[in-house]
Structures are given as C-alpha cells and as structure tokens.
Coordinates of C-alpha atoms in Angstrom, one line a residue:
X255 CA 0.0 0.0 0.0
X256 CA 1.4 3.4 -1.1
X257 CA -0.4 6.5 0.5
X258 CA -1.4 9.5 -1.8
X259 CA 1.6 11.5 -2.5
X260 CA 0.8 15.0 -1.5
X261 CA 4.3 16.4 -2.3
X262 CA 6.5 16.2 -5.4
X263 CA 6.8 13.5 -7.8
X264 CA 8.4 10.2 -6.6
X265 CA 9.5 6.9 -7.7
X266 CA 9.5 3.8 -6.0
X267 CA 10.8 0.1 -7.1
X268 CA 9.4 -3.6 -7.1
X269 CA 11.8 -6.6 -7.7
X270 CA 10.2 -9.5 -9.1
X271 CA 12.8 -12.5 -9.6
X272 CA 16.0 -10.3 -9.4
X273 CA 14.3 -7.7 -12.0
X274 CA 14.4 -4.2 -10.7
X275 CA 10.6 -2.7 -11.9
X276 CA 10.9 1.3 -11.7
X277 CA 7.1 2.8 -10.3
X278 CA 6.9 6.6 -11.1
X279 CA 4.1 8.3 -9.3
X280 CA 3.0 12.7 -9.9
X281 CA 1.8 14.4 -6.8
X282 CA -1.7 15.4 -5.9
X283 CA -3.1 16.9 -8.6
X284 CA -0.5 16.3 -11.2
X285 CA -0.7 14.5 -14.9
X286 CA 0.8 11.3 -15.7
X287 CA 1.5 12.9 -18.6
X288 CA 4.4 14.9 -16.3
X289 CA 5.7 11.4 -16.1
X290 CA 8.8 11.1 -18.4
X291 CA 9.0 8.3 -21.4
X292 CA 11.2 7.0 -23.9
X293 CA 10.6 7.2 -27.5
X294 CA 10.3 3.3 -29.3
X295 CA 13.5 2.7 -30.5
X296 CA 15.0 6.1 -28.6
X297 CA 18.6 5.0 -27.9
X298 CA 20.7 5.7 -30.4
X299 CA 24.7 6.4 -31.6
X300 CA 24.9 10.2 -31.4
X301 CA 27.2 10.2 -34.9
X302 CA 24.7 7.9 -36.7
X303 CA 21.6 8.5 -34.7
X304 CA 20.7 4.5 -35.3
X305 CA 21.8 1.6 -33.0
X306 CA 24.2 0.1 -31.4
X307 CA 25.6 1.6 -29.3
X308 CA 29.2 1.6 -28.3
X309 CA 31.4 1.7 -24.9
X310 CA 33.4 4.6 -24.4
X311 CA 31.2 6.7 -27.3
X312 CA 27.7 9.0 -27.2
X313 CA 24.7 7.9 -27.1
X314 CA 21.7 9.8 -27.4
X315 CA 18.3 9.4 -25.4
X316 CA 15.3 10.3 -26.9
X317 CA 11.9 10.9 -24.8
X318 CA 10.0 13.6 -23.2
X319 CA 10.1 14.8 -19.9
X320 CA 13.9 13.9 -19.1
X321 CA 14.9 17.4 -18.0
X322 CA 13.9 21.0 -17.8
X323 CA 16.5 23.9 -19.2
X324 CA 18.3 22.6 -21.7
X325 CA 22.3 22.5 -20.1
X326 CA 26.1 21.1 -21.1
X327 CA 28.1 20.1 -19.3
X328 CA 30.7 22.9 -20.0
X329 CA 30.2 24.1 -16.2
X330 CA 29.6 20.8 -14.6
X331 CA 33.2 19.7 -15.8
X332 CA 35.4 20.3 -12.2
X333 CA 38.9 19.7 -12.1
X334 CA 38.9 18.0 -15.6
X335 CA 36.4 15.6 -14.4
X336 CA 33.0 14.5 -16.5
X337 CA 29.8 14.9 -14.9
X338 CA 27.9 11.7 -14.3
X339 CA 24.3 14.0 -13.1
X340 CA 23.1 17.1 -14.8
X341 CA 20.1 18.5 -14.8
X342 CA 18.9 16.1 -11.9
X343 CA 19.2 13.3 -15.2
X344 CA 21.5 10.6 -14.8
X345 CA 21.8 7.5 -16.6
X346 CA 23.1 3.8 -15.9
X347 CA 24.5 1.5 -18.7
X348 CA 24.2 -1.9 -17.4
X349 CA 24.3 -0.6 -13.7
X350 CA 27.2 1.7 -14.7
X351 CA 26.9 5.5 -14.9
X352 CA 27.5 7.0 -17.8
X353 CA 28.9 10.7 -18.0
X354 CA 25.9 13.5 -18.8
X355 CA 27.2 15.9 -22.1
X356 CA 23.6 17.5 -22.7
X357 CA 19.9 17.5 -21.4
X358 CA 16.7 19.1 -22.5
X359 CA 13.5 17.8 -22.0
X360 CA 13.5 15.4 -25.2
X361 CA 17.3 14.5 -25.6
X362 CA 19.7 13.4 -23.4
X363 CA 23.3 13.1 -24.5
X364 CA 25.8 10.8 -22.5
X365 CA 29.8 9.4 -22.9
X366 CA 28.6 5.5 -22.3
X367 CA 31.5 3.7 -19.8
X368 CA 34.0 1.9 -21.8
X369 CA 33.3 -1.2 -19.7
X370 CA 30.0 -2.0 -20.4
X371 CA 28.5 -5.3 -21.0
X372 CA 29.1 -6.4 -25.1
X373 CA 25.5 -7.7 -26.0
X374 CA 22.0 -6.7 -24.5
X375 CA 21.9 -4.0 -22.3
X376 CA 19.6 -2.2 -19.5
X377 CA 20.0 1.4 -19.5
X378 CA 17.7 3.2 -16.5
X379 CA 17.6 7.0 -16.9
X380 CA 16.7 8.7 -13.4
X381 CA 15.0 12.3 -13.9
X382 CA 13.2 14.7 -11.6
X383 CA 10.3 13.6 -13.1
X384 CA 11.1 10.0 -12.3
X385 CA 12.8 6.6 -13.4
X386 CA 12.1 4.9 -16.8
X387 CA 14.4 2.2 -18.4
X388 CA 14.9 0.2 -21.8
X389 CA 14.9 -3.4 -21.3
X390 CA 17.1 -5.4 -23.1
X391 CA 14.0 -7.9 -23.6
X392 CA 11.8 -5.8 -25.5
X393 CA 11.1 -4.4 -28.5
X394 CA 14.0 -1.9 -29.6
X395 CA 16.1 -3.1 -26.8
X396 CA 19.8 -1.7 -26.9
X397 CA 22.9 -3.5 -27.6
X398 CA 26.2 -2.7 -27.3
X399 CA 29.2 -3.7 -29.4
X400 CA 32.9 -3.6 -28.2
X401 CA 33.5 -1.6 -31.4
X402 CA 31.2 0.2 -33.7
X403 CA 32.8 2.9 -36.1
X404 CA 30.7 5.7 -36.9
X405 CA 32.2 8.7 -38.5
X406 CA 30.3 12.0 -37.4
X407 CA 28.7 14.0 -39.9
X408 CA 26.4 17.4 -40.0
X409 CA 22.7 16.7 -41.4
X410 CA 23.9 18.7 -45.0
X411 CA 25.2 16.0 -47.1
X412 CA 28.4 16.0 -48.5
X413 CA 30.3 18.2 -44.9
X414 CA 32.4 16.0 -43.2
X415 CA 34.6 17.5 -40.1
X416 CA 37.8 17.8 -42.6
X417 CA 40.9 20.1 -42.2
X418 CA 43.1 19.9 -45.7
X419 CA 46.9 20.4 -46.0
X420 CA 49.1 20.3 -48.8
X421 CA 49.2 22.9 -51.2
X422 CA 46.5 24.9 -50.0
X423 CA 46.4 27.0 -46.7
X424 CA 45.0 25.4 -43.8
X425 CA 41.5 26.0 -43.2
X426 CA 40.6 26.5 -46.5
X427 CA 37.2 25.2 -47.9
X428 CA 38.5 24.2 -51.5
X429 CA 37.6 20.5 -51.8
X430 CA 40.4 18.1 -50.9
X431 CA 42.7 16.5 -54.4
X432 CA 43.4 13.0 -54.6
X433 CA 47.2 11.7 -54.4
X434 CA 47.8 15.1 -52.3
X435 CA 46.3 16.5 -49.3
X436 CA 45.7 15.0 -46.1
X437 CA 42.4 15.4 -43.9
X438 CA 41.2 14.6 -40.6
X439 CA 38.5 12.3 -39.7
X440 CA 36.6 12.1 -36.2
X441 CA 34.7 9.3 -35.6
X442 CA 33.2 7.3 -32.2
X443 CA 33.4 4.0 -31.5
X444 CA 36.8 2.6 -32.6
X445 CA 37.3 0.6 -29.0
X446 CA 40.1 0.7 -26.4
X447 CA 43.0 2.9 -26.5
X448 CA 47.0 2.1 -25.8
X449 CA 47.6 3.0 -23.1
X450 CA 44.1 3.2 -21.7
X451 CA 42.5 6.8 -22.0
X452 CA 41.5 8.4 -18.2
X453 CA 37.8 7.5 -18.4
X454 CA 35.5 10.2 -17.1
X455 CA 38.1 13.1 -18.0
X456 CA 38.9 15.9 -19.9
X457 CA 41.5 14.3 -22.3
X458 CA 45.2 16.6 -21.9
X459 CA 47.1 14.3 -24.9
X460 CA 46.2 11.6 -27.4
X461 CA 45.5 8.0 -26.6
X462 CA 46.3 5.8 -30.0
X463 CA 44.5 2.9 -31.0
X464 CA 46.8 -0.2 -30.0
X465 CA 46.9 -1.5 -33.3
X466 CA 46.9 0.9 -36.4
X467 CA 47.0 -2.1 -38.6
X468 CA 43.1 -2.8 -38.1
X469 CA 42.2 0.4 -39.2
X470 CA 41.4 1.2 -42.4
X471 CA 39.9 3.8 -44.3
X472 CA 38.0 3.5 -48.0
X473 CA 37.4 6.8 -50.2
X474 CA 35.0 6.2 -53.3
X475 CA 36.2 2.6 -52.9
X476 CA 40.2 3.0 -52.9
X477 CA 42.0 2.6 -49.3
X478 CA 43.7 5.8 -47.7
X479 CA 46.6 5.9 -45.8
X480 CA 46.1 5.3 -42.2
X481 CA 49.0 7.5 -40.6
X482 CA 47.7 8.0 -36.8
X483 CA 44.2 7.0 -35.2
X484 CA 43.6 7.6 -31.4
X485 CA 41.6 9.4 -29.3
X486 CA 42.2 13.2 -29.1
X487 CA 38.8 14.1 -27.3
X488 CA 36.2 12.4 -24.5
X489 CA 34.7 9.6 -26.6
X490 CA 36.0 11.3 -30.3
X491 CA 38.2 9.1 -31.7
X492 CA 40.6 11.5 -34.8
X493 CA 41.9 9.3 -38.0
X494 CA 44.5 11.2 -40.0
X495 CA 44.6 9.8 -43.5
X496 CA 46.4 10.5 -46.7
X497 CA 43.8 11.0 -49.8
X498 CA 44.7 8.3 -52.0
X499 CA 45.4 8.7 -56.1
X500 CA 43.1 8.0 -58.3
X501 CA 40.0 9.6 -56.5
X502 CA 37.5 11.0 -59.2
X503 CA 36.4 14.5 -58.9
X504 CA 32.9 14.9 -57.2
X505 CA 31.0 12.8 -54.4
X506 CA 32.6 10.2 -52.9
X507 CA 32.0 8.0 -49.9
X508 CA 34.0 7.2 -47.2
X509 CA 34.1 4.3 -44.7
X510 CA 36.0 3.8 -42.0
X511 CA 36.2 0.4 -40.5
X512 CA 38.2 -1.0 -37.3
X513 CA 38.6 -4.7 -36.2
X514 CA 36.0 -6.4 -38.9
X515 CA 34.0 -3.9 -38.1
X516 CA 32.5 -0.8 -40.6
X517 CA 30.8 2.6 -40.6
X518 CA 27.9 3.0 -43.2
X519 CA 28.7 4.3 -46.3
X520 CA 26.2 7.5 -45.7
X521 CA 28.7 10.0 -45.4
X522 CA 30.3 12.0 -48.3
X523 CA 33.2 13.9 -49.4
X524 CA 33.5 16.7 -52.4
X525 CA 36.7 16.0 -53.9
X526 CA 38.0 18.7 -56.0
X527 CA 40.2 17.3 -59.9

C-alpha cells in the first residue's frame, strides 16, 4: 500500500525474480502525462543517430520529460572531471553511470562507460520527473558492441569534419585532391586505446589505437593511408589519412572500418580534380 503523495513527484521500485521494476508516481493533482517516457527505439549512436551503441562513445536518449533547461556540461566539468548528473538526469548502462554531455526535455546526450557489457543492455535514466528504463528484452532493446565505427557527420550531405593540408592553406574550404592533401576524420566508437585513456576526464594528450593495422579507411572505394588514429577528445576518436590517387572529382563515400568492423557508407566527401 502506497499513501497518496501529497508532495512532489516520486519513484519507487518492485523486484520480481532479481528484476528491478521502476514505479513513477506525480503528486496530488498532477498528470501522468508529467511522467517522463522513452521514444520506441530512442537509444541511439549520437554520430549515426541508429543503433548500437558503443562503450566509451555517445549515445543519445530520446523521450519527453527527461529534463527541464536545456544545459552542457561545460560548467559541470570540475577539475577536468566529467559529470555523471546534470540537470537532476542521470543515466546507468548496465548498472554503470554514464557521463551527462547534454539535457533538454526530449534528448539526453551521455559518454557510455568503456566497460559496459558487449551484447544486451539495460539502461535506466533517473529524472526529476522519475525513473524509466529500456529493457534489453523488448522491442528496440539496446545493444552494445565492443567496437562500432561511426564517422560524425552534420545533417547537410556531402560536410564531413575535414581540415586539408598540402598545397592549400590550412583551413581552406576548396575541396580536398586526390594523391595530395591530407584530412582529418573524427569518428566514435573505434574501441580501447594504448595506453588506456583516463575514463570520465577531460582528455590533456592523445591515446592511439593499439593496433593501427586494423584500421582502415575506404574513399569512393580505394583505401587511404592510415597514418595515426587515437583518441584526441572524450569519446571522439581523430583518423588522419592521406587521400589516395586516383580519386574522381565529385561525391565520394568514405568508410571507416576498425577490427572487422565498418561505418555505413552515408557520409560523403566533395573531392576537387
């Protein structure tokens, strides 16, 4: 028996055969509707906004009611440290708490652990509006890979993150040339680092892939030159590739793939004759 619940929302839990059940309940005269949800199918990679997800990369929550102002966590970094609660939201990977980048009240962005459990997943996310989790036994459940390369792109087809060298200045927006510049790739997802990166911190130096050999980069097709890949940023893995020769002028796609594992071939780079 639960009495009425005359002051702020609260949330309560049942156990039934080692299952934690999350109970959310609004205060006198609230709506369930306050409650917050989880869209179907609302846990995605933040670079490909589809599934799986990855350990040590972002994921991105979609529901309503997770949080109230929309916040970073630009001021909840202290002493180089990543937040694991902002906004009241927090959220657990497989019982594991995952660091907070971003919250509004339909997104929340987080830097999943890099330990978390390869295969199906639980991931709770605790509000102020109460508890709701995705159960790896349902419909759209999450799972997790212990790599999944995803190269981050902007919505407008055909911009990629790229910086050029070579014979133009750096910085400049003239489409890269095959056989002669260089560009940078950032991706999420490329696995564990040699020596390990400082999980939950503000990265002060790069942490390189252990074996470079496993990494490989395809442009329209032709493999690049892998020269360094590592992680330069929390959960932002950079790839630093020579364009190869032979690279026709126009669209091209490029894939990056790391241990048998490969990005989709949606994103696209102009490259200039």
């Amino acid at each position: 028996t639960v009495g009425v619940n005359t002051g702020s929302s609260r949330t309560g839990t049942i156990t039934v055969a080692g299952q934690k059940v999350y109970v959310n309940q609004v205060a006198t005269g609230g709506s369930v509707s306050s409650l917050p949800s989880l869209n179907p199918g609302g846990i995605v990679n933040a670079a490909s906004s589809s599934p799986p997800i990855a350990p040590g990369s972002f994921v991105s929550v979609y529901g309503q009611n997770l949080a109230d102002p929309a916040t970073d966590w630009r001021s909840a970094i202290v002493n180089g440290k990543l937040p694991t609660s902002l906004g009241g939201v927090q959220v657990l990977v497989n019982g594991k708490n995952a660091f907070i980048s971003y919250v509004q009240p339909t997104q929340v962005n987080v830097l999943t652990p890099p330990d978390s459990a390869v295969g199906p997943v639980e991931v709770d996310v605790i509000t102020n509006h109460g508890t709701v989790v995705a159960m790896a036994n349902m419909a759209g459940s999450v799972r997790v890979r212990s790599a999944r390369p995803v190269l981050r792109r902007r919505s407008i087809r055909h911009r990629l993150r790229v910086r050029c060298s070579g014979r133009r200045a750096a910085g400049s927006d003239q489409p890269p040339s095959a056989g002669r510049d260089y560009i940078l790739l950032f991706a999420t997802g490329l696995g564990q680092t040699n020596p390990p990166y400082p999980v939950g911190q503000v990265l002060t130096a790069a942490y390189p892939v252990p074996d470079l050999s496993k990494v490989s980069v395809l442009i329209g097709g032709k493999p690049a030159l892998v020269q360094f890949a590592g992680m330069t940023y929390a959960g932002v893995f950079q790839i630093n590739i020579q364009v190869p020769s032979g690279i026709p002028a126009g669209d091209q796609s490029i894939v990056l793939g790391v241990a048998g594992q490969a990005s989709l071939p949606t994103v696209y780079l102009t490259f200039g004759g």
